[in-house]
Short mmCIF file of C-alpha atoms in Angstrom, two decimals:
data_model
loop_
_atom_site.label_atom_id
_atom_site.label_comp_id
_atom_site.label_asym_id
_atom_site.label_seq_id
_atom_site.Cartn_x
_atom_site.Cartn_y
_atom_site.Cartn_z
CA MET A 1 0.00 0.00 0.00
CA THR A 2 1.14 3.58 -0.67
CA LYS A 3 -0.40 5.74 2.03
CA ARG A 4 -0.66 4.30 5.52
CA VAL A 5 -4.23 3.66 6.68
CA VAL A 6 -5.44 3.81 10.28
CA ILE A 7 -8.60 3.14 12.27
CA THR A 8 -9.81 6.27 14.07
CA GLY A 9 -13.42 5.41 14.88
CA MET A 10 -15.34 2.24 15.68
CA GLY A 11 -19.00 1.41 16.22
CA ALA A 12 -20.88 -1.83 16.68
CA VAL A 13 -24.32 -3.24 17.29
CA SER A 14 -24.01 -6.80 18.53
CA PRO A 15 -25.45 -9.58 20.69
CA LEU A 16 -23.10 -8.28 23.43
CA GLY A 17 -24.32 -4.69 23.25
CA ALA A 18 -24.03 -1.52 21.22
CA ASP A 19 -21.20 0.39 22.86
CA LEU A 20 -17.51 -0.47 22.80
CA LYS A 21 -17.02 -0.61 26.58
CA THR A 22 -19.88 -3.06 27.12
CA ILE A 23 -18.81 -5.17 24.16
CA TRP A 24 -15.17 -5.31 25.27
CA ASN A 25 -16.12 -6.18 28.84
CA GLY A 26 -18.31 -8.98 27.51
CA LEU A 27 -15.61 -10.35 25.23
CA THR A 28 -12.85 -10.30 27.81
CA SER A 29 -15.03 -11.85 30.49
CA GLY A 30 -16.17 -14.68 28.21
CA THR A 31 -19.80 -13.56 28.30
CA SER A 32 -22.17 -15.14 25.79
CA GLY A 33 -24.68 -13.11 23.81
CA ILE A 34 -26.49 -16.23 22.60
CA GLY A 35 -29.96 -17.21 23.76
CA LEU A 36 -33.33 -18.52 22.66
CA ILE A 37 -34.86 -16.80 19.64
CA ASP A 38 -37.85 -14.68 20.67
CA ARG A 39 -38.44 -12.73 17.44
CA PHE A 40 -40.69 -15.43 16.01
CA ASP A 41 -42.23 -18.73 17.06
CA THR A 42 -39.62 -21.51 16.78
CA THR A 43 -41.91 -24.37 17.80
CA ASP A 44 -41.45 -26.25 14.53
CA TYR A 45 -37.76 -25.36 14.08
CA ALA A 46 -34.88 -27.73 14.79
CA VAL A 47 -32.78 -24.70 15.78
CA LYS A 48 -34.17 -22.35 18.41
CA ILE A 49 -31.07 -20.33 19.40
CA ALA A 50 -29.21 -17.34 17.96
CA GLY A 51 -27.12 -14.32 18.82
CA GLN A 52 -29.92 -11.75 18.66
CA VAL A 53 -29.37 -8.04 19.10
CA ARG A 54 -31.25 -7.14 22.27
CA ASP A 55 -31.67 -3.94 24.29
CA PHE A 56 -31.12 -1.86 21.15
CA ASP A 57 -33.15 1.35 20.98
CA VAL A 58 -33.54 1.97 17.27
CA ASN A 59 -35.51 5.17 18.05
CA ALA A 60 -32.29 6.71 19.32
CA PHE A 61 -30.89 6.50 15.79
CA ILE A 62 -33.73 6.37 13.25
CA PRO A 63 -37.15 8.08 13.29
CA PRO A 64 -40.15 5.68 13.29
CA LYS A 65 -41.30 6.71 9.80
CA GLU A 66 -37.87 5.94 8.34
CA GLN A 67 -37.65 2.65 10.25
CA ARG A 68 -40.66 1.36 8.33
CA ARG A 69 -39.00 2.12 4.99
CA ILE A 70 -35.74 0.25 5.53
CA ASP A 71 -34.75 -3.23 6.63
CA ARG A 72 -33.36 -4.13 10.02
CA PHE A 73 -29.85 -4.65 8.59
CA CYS A 74 -29.87 -0.95 7.63
CA TRP A 75 -30.97 -0.03 11.16
CA TYR A 76 -27.86 -1.71 12.53
CA ALA A 77 -25.57 -0.29 9.86
CA LEU A 78 -26.76 3.29 10.29
CA ALA A 79 -26.48 3.06 14.07
CA ALA A 80 -22.98 1.52 14.02
CA ALA A 81 -21.80 4.06 11.44
CA ARG A 82 -23.08 6.94 13.54
CA LEU A 83 -21.36 5.51 16.62
CA ALA A 84 -18.12 5.08 14.67
CA ALA A 85 -18.32 8.60 13.29
CA ALA A 86 -18.85 10.04 16.77
CA ASP A 87 -16.02 7.91 18.13
CA SER A 88 -13.66 9.25 15.47
CA GLY A 89 -14.29 12.86 16.44
CA LEU A 90 -14.29 13.77 12.75
CA ASP A 91 -16.54 16.59 11.55
CA PHE A 92 -17.76 15.01 8.33
CA GLY A 93 -19.61 18.19 7.36
CA ALA A 94 -16.31 20.08 7.25
CA GLN A 95 -14.60 17.52 4.98
CA ASP A 96 -14.37 17.61 1.20
CA PRO A 97 -17.23 15.22 0.31
CA ASN A 98 -15.37 14.05 -2.79
CA ARG A 99 -12.56 12.75 -0.57
CA GLY A 100 -14.87 10.64 1.61
CA GLY A 101 -16.16 7.17 0.78
CA CYS A 102 -18.40 4.45 2.17
CA ILE A 103 -17.95 0.73 1.59
CA VAL A 104 -20.45 -1.15 3.73
CA SER A 105 -22.46 -4.23 2.84
CA SER A 106 -24.35 -7.28 4.00
CA GLY A 107 -23.92 -10.93 3.14
CA ILE A 108 -27.65 -11.47 2.74
CA GLY A 109 -29.35 -8.05 2.76
CA GLY A 110 -32.98 -7.43 3.61
CA LEU A 111 -34.16 -11.00 3.95
CA GLU A 112 -36.75 -10.05 6.56
CA THR A 113 -38.28 -7.52 4.18
CA LEU A 114 -38.18 -9.96 1.27
CA SER A 115 -39.90 -12.69 3.29
CA GLU A 116 -42.63 -10.38 4.57
CA GLN A 117 -43.38 -8.90 1.14
CA ALA A 118 -43.36 -12.32 -0.54
CA LEU A 119 -46.11 -13.34 1.90
CA ASN A 120 -48.02 -10.15 1.08
CA LEU A 121 -47.80 -11.00 -2.61
CA LEU A 122 -49.00 -14.57 -2.14
CA GLN A 123 -51.73 -13.84 0.40
CA LYS A 124 -52.98 -10.39 -0.60
CA GLY A 125 -51.87 -9.85 -4.18
CA PRO A 126 -49.39 -7.56 -5.96
CA ARG A 127 -51.09 -4.30 -4.97
CA ARG A 128 -50.26 -4.98 -1.33
CA VAL A 129 -46.50 -5.26 -1.89
CA SER A 130 -44.69 -2.28 -0.36
CA ALA A 131 -43.16 0.35 -2.63
CA PHE A 132 -40.08 0.14 -0.41
CA THR A 133 -39.54 -3.60 -0.99
CA ILE A 134 -36.66 -3.31 -3.45
CA PRO A 135 -34.65 -0.50 -1.82
CA ALA A 136 -35.14 -2.12 1.59
CA MET A 137 -33.84 -5.54 0.56
CA ILE A 138 -30.82 -4.82 -1.66
CA PRO A 139 -27.51 -5.29 0.22
CA ASN A 140 -25.95 -2.03 -1.01
CA MET A 141 -28.59 0.16 0.64
CA SER A 142 -26.70 0.52 3.92
CA ALA A 143 -23.75 2.05 2.04
CA GLY A 144 -26.08 4.43 0.22
CA LEU A 145 -27.87 5.56 3.38
CA ILE A 146 -24.65 6.04 5.36
CA ALA A 147 -23.21 8.11 2.50
CA ILE A 148 -26.31 10.30 2.48
CA GLU A 149 -26.13 10.89 6.24
CA HIS A 150 -22.41 11.69 6.31
CA HIS A 151 -22.12 13.49 2.94
CA LEU A 152 -19.70 10.99 1.39
CA GLN A 153 -19.49 11.45 -2.38
CA GLY A 154 -16.40 9.38 -3.17
CA PRO A 155 -16.27 5.60 -3.72
CA ASN A 156 -19.51 3.98 -2.59
CA PHE A 157 -20.23 0.31 -3.14
CA ALA A 158 -21.02 -2.96 -1.41
CA PRO A 159 -19.08 -6.19 -1.94
CA VAL A 160 -21.30 -9.20 -1.22
CA THR A 161 -19.18 -12.23 -0.35
CA ALA A 162 -21.24 -14.06 2.28
CA CYS A 163 -19.35 -14.25 5.58
CA ALA A 164 -16.30 -12.45 4.13
CA THR A 165 -18.35 -9.36 3.25
CA GLY A 166 -17.36 -7.12 6.18
CA LEU A 167 -13.65 -7.83 5.80
CA HIS A 168 -13.69 -7.36 2.02
CA SER A 169 -15.38 -4.00 2.62
CA ILE A 170 -12.69 -2.84 5.03
CA GLY A 171 -9.81 -4.17 2.93
CA LEU A 172 -11.06 -2.47 -0.23
CA ALA A 173 -11.73 0.73 1.72
CA ALA A 174 -8.15 0.70 2.99
CA ARG A 175 -6.90 0.34 -0.58
CA ALA A 176 -9.01 3.29 -1.74
CA ILE A 177 -7.22 5.43 0.85
CA ALA A 178 -3.79 3.88 0.25
CA TYR A 179 -4.04 4.61 -3.47
CA GLY A 180 -4.96 8.24 -2.84
CA GLU A 181 -8.61 8.06 -3.89
CA CYS A 182 -9.96 9.12 -0.47
CA ASP A 183 -8.86 10.60 2.83
CA VAL A 184 -11.65 8.98 4.86
CA VAL A 185 -13.85 5.90 4.35
CA ILE A 186 -16.59 4.45 6.54
CA ALA A 187 -16.40 0.68 6.11
CA GLY A 188 -17.70 -2.61 7.48
CA GLY A 189 -20.66 -4.95 7.39
CA SER A 190 -24.17 -5.42 8.73
CA GLU A 191 -26.55 -8.36 8.97
CA ALA A 192 -30.07 -9.00 10.24
CA SER A 193 -30.98 -12.52 9.22
CA ILE A 194 -32.52 -13.89 12.42
CA ALA A 195 -35.67 -14.49 10.41
CA PRO A 196 -37.73 -17.64 9.78
CA LEU A 197 -36.47 -18.25 6.25
CA ALA A 198 -32.77 -17.89 7.14
CA VAL A 199 -32.98 -20.05 10.25
CA ALA A 200 -34.91 -22.72 8.34
CA GLY A 201 -32.49 -22.54 5.40
CA PHE A 202 -29.27 -22.80 7.40
CA SER A 203 -30.86 -25.50 9.54
CA ALA A 204 -31.77 -27.52 6.44
CA MET A 205 -28.07 -27.44 5.51
CA HIS A 206 -27.21 -28.93 8.93
CA ALA A 207 -24.86 -25.96 9.40
CA LEU A 208 -26.22 -24.78 12.76
CA SER A 209 -25.71 -25.99 16.30
CA THR A 210 -28.74 -27.72 17.77
CA ARG A 211 -27.75 -27.24 21.43
CA ASN A 212 -31.09 -25.59 22.16
CA ASP A 213 -30.94 -26.61 25.80
CA ALA A 214 -27.59 -24.85 26.35
CA PRO A 215 -27.50 -21.67 24.22
CA THR A 216 -24.60 -19.97 25.97
CA THR A 217 -22.26 -22.91 25.36
CA ALA A 218 -23.51 -23.85 21.88
CA SER A 219 -20.84 -21.93 19.98
CA ARG A 220 -17.61 -23.80 20.76
CA PRO A 221 -14.95 -23.19 18.09
CA PHE A 222 -12.08 -25.68 17.95
CA ASP A 223 -13.71 -27.88 20.58
CA ARG A 224 -14.07 -31.59 19.80
CA GLU A 225 -17.80 -31.45 20.65
CA ARG A 226 -18.66 -28.58 18.27
CA ASP A 227 -21.73 -29.29 16.16
CA GLY A 228 -22.24 -26.21 14.01
CA PHE A 229 -22.29 -22.43 14.13
CA VAL A 230 -24.79 -20.22 15.91
CA MET A 231 -26.36 -17.60 13.68
CA ALA A 232 -26.06 -14.02 14.91
CA GLU A 233 -26.73 -10.49 13.73
CA GLY A 234 -25.49 -6.94 14.13
CA ALA A 235 -23.03 -4.54 12.54
CA GLY A 236 -19.36 -3.68 12.81
CA ILE A 237 -18.27 -0.36 11.25
CA VAL A 238 -14.94 1.48 11.32
CA VAL A 239 -13.76 4.90 10.22
CA LEU A 240 -10.55 4.62 8.22
CA GLU A 241 -8.27 7.56 7.45
CA SER A 242 -4.88 8.08 5.93
CA LEU A 243 -2.33 8.43 8.71
CA GLU A 244 -1.39 11.92 7.55
CA HIS A 245 -5.04 13.03 7.58
CA ALA A 246 -5.54 11.61 11.07
CA ARG A 247 -2.36 13.19 12.43
CA ALA A 248 -3.15 16.56 10.87
CA ARG A 249 -6.32 16.77 12.96
CA GLY A 250 -4.80 15.22 16.09
CA ALA A 251 -7.02 12.16 15.95
CA ARG A 252 -6.82 9.24 18.36
CA VAL A 253 -5.59 6.20 16.41
CA TYR A 254 -6.58 2.66 17.40
CA ALA A 255 -4.44 0.68 14.97
CA GLU A 256 -3.15 0.52 11.42
CA VAL A 257 -4.72 -1.51 8.63
CA ALA A 258 -1.37 -2.58 7.27
CA GLY A 259 -2.25 -5.22 4.67
CA PHE A 260 -5.06 -7.05 2.95
CA GLY A 261 -5.25 -10.36 1.11
CA MET A 262 -8.12 -12.05 -0.72
CA THR A 263 -8.34 -15.35 -2.56
CA ALA A 264 -10.82 -17.94 -3.80
CA ASP A 265 -10.98 -21.63 -3.03
CA ALA A 266 -12.63 -22.35 -6.40
CA PHE A 267 -13.62 -25.65 -4.84
CA HIS A 268 -17.19 -26.00 -3.47
CA MET A 269 -20.34 -23.94 -2.84
CA THR A 270 -20.19 -24.20 0.94
CA ALA A 271 -17.27 -26.41 2.05
CA PRO A 272 -13.69 -25.15 2.44
CA ARG A 273 -10.81 -26.95 0.76
CA ASP A 274 -9.63 -29.87 2.85
CA ASP A 275 -6.13 -28.39 3.12
CA GLY A 276 -7.25 -24.81 3.85
CA ASP A 277 -5.14 -23.55 0.95
CA GLY A 278 -7.38 -20.60 0.09
CA ALA A 279 -7.20 -19.23 3.63
CA ARG A 280 -3.45 -19.88 3.70
CA ARG A 281 -2.89 -17.81 0.57
CA ALA A 282 -5.08 -14.97 1.88
CA MET A 283 -2.98 -14.78 5.06
CA LEU A 284 0.26 -14.82 3.07
CA ARG A 285 -1.00 -12.03 0.82
CA ALA A 286 -2.05 -9.90 3.80
CA MET A 287 1.35 -10.31 5.44
CA ALA A 288 3.19 -9.57 2.21
CA ASP A 289 1.05 -6.46 1.64
CA ALA A 290 1.90 -5.29 5.16
CA GLY A 291 5.58 -6.17 4.95
CA LEU A 292 5.17 -8.52 7.91
CA ASN A 293 6.79 -11.89 8.55
CA PRO A 294 5.17 -14.77 10.45
CA SER A 295 7.46 -13.95 13.39
CA ASP A 296 5.82 -10.49 13.61
CA ILE A 297 2.32 -11.88 14.19
CA ASP A 298 1.18 -12.13 17.81
CA TYR A 299 -2.50 -12.94 17.40
CA VAL A 300 -4.91 -14.41 14.85
CA ASN A 301 -8.60 -13.61 15.18
CA ALA A 302 -9.79 -16.78 13.48
CA HIS A 303 -12.90 -17.17 11.38
CA GLY A 304 -13.54 -19.94 13.94
CA THR A 305 -17.16 -20.75 13.21
CA SER A 306 -17.56 -23.86 15.40
CA THR A 307 -18.30 -26.11 12.43
CA PRO A 308 -16.46 -29.43 12.14
CA LEU A 309 -14.93 -28.55 8.75
CA ASN A 310 -14.01 -24.89 9.20
CA ASP A 311 -12.09 -25.20 12.45
CA LYS A 312 -10.03 -28.14 11.27
CA THR A 313 -9.12 -26.62 7.90
CA GLU A 314 -8.46 -23.15 9.33
CA THR A 315 -6.03 -24.69 11.80
CA LEU A 316 -4.20 -26.29 8.85
CA ALA A 317 -4.21 -22.96 7.02
CA ILE A 318 -2.69 -21.09 9.96
CA LYS A 319 0.06 -23.69 10.25
CA ALA A 320 0.78 -23.52 6.53
CA ALA A 321 0.79 -19.71 6.41
CA LEU A 322 2.89 -19.08 9.51
CA GLY A 323 4.97 -22.23 9.62
CA GLU A 324 4.72 -24.82 12.38
CA ALA A 325 6.83 -22.98 14.96
CA ASP A 326 5.16 -19.58 14.65
CA ALA A 327 1.71 -21.14 14.37
CA ARG A 328 2.24 -22.79 17.76
CA ARG A 329 3.63 -19.56 19.24
CA VAL A 330 0.84 -17.18 18.23
CA MET A 331 -2.41 -16.76 20.12
CA VAL A 332 -5.52 -17.73 18.14
CA SER A 333 -9.07 -17.11 19.30
CA SER A 334 -12.60 -16.90 17.97
CA SER A 335 -14.90 -14.18 19.27
CA LYS A 336 -17.77 -16.08 17.60
CA SER A 337 -17.67 -18.31 20.68
CA MET A 338 -19.40 -15.42 22.47
CA THR A 339 -21.27 -13.50 19.77
CA GLY A 340 -22.18 -16.32 17.42
CA HIS A 341 -21.56 -15.87 13.69
CA MET A 342 -22.66 -12.42 12.56
CA LEU A 343 -22.32 -13.49 8.89
CA GLY A 344 -21.67 -10.41 6.72
CA ALA A 345 -21.09 -8.28 9.82
CA ALA A 346 -18.49 -10.64 11.31
CA GLY A 347 -15.43 -9.19 9.56
CA GLY A 348 -16.27 -5.64 10.59
CA PHE A 349 -17.00 -6.60 14.17
CA GLU A 350 -13.87 -8.74 14.45
CA THR A 351 -11.70 -5.93 13.05
CA ILE A 352 -12.89 -3.93 16.05
CA VAL A 353 -11.96 -6.86 18.31
CA CYS A 354 -8.44 -6.88 16.84
CA ALA A 355 -8.01 -3.13 17.25
CA LEU A 356 -9.15 -3.30 20.89
CA ALA A 357 -6.80 -6.22 21.56
CA ILE A 358 -3.89 -4.11 20.26
CA GLN A 359 -5.05 -1.04 22.17
CA ASN A 360 -5.66 -2.79 25.49
CA GLY A 361 -3.01 -5.50 25.45
CA VAL A 362 -5.60 -8.22 26.03
CA VAL A 363 -6.59 -11.13 23.78
CA PRO A 364 -10.22 -12.27 24.14
CA PRO A 365 -10.68 -15.98 24.78
CA THR A 366 -12.25 -18.77 22.82
CA ALA A 367 -15.11 -19.46 25.19
CA ASN A 368 -16.52 -22.98 25.67
CA LEU A 369 -13.33 -24.68 24.52
CA THR A 370 -13.29 -27.51 27.07
CA THR A 371 -12.56 -30.69 25.13
CA ALA A 372 -9.36 -30.88 23.10
CA ASP A 373 -9.63 -31.87 19.45
CA PRO A 374 -6.48 -33.53 18.05
CA ASP A 375 -7.17 -31.80 14.71
CA CYS A 376 -7.19 -28.40 16.43
CA ASP A 377 -3.96 -28.20 18.38
CA LEU A 378 -2.93 -24.53 18.48
CA ASP A 379 -3.08 -22.01 21.35
CA TYR A 380 -6.72 -20.93 21.13
CA VAL A 381 -6.66 -18.90 24.39
CA PRO A 382 -9.26 -21.22 25.93
CA ARG A 383 -11.99 -19.82 28.22
CA THR A 384 -9.99 -16.99 29.82
CA ALA A 385 -8.76 -13.71 28.29
CA ARG A 386 -5.01 -13.24 28.27
CA GLN A 387 -2.94 -10.15 28.96
CA ALA A 388 -0.39 -9.91 26.16
CA ARG A 389 1.31 -7.33 24.01
CA VAL A 390 -0.22 -7.48 20.53
CA ARG A 391 1.94 -5.71 17.97
CA ALA A 392 0.39 -7.24 14.87
CA CYS A 393 -2.48 -9.59 14.17
CA LEU A 394 -4.33 -11.28 11.34
CA ASN A 395 -8.11 -11.24 11.01
CA ASN A 396 -9.65 -14.04 8.90
CA SER A 397 -13.06 -14.16 7.23
CA LEU A 398 -14.05 -17.07 5.01
CA GLY A 399 -17.35 -17.11 3.12
CA PHE A 400 -19.62 -19.57 1.32
CA GLY A 401 -18.62 -19.68 -2.33
CA GLY A 402 -14.96 -20.02 -1.37
CA HIS A 403 -14.37 -16.33 -0.65
CA ASN A 404 -11.36 -15.77 1.63
CA ALA A 405 -10.21 -12.47 3.13
CA CYS A 406 -7.50 -11.59 5.62
CA LEU A 407 -6.62 -8.24 7.15
CA ALA A 408 -3.24 -7.53 8.75
CA ILE A 409 -3.64 -5.02 11.59
CA ARG A 410 -0.79 -3.61 13.65
CA ALA A 411 -0.03 -1.09 16.36
CA VAL A 412 0.98 2.42 15.35
CA GLU A 413 4.16 3.34 17.19
#
């Protein structure tokens, strides 16, 4: 990259809360945000648990009339973006709008809206379908609405790469700044798919945990007893700036987005390659882009979904990318053990986790890791957070379709 890119603002809406202090306290204490679904009746569903966003006052961010015109994933995105903007201390109104961008997306988009309006069509006819159906459901709408609110007239688009969406958004935003196209970009991902169709669909794939009697321990990445991921929702948004722009205004800097790598498995619709080669190459590309060696990496925030295939193959990928010795030295953990899998929002949220780990010198644990799996034999920081200096870390996101993304994040001296 040409210009150095830093994180100056962060905002999140998550199953652990909607402010950074509450979220960080939850992550470092091993608190679970997973519980029984109460948004709809799950009587006939095999899966009854999820990482729902709770105690979120949408009225504090979006007027009631506007709420009815947009999907829930846009609620979360707009709220997280506003929190990130406030956290950055940047006066967006005083910036050159042509030098500001927004790259925010969703892996699924407005599925709740689509489902509701499809029922209207079938039960009541075409005249009862809302005029807001299309703009509410398309995954790029969060980027459009955030740009409108913050007067961002530069690059504005929405990569849709399933569970890699949030990380692709941030990596491409960093490149827009590094190549001199922007000074500031709001970037990340949002998801709101705790809806009947999504839960039924993922359940039909046998992708989800069925530990309905023990929600808080259902997400157990790298544990031998893992039985699938726990669906979650929310948003993770960051404000990125060039280092010179941030320093010129005396901004507080969390961390540097030092490198980005993206690859494709070109292998299967939903399964990763058995050898984890796509994830390996993404990590190597991110380190090369950042000018980092495996010996520089202190922490890997793993994709760590708690599925039998992902955790095994990601472990292989980390070993192959870092080499056996460094792979066994680094700390690896999955924050999905506490939040569940936020799908398209995961990469954005977990970028915030990495930045806070660097800032605070604490690595969040992999909660619920109680039974060793011989196929998963790295240091996953089991159950208890660890005080440690984190100079540089890798953040992995791997999506259905074979989409792999990795962000290299480091401390700014």
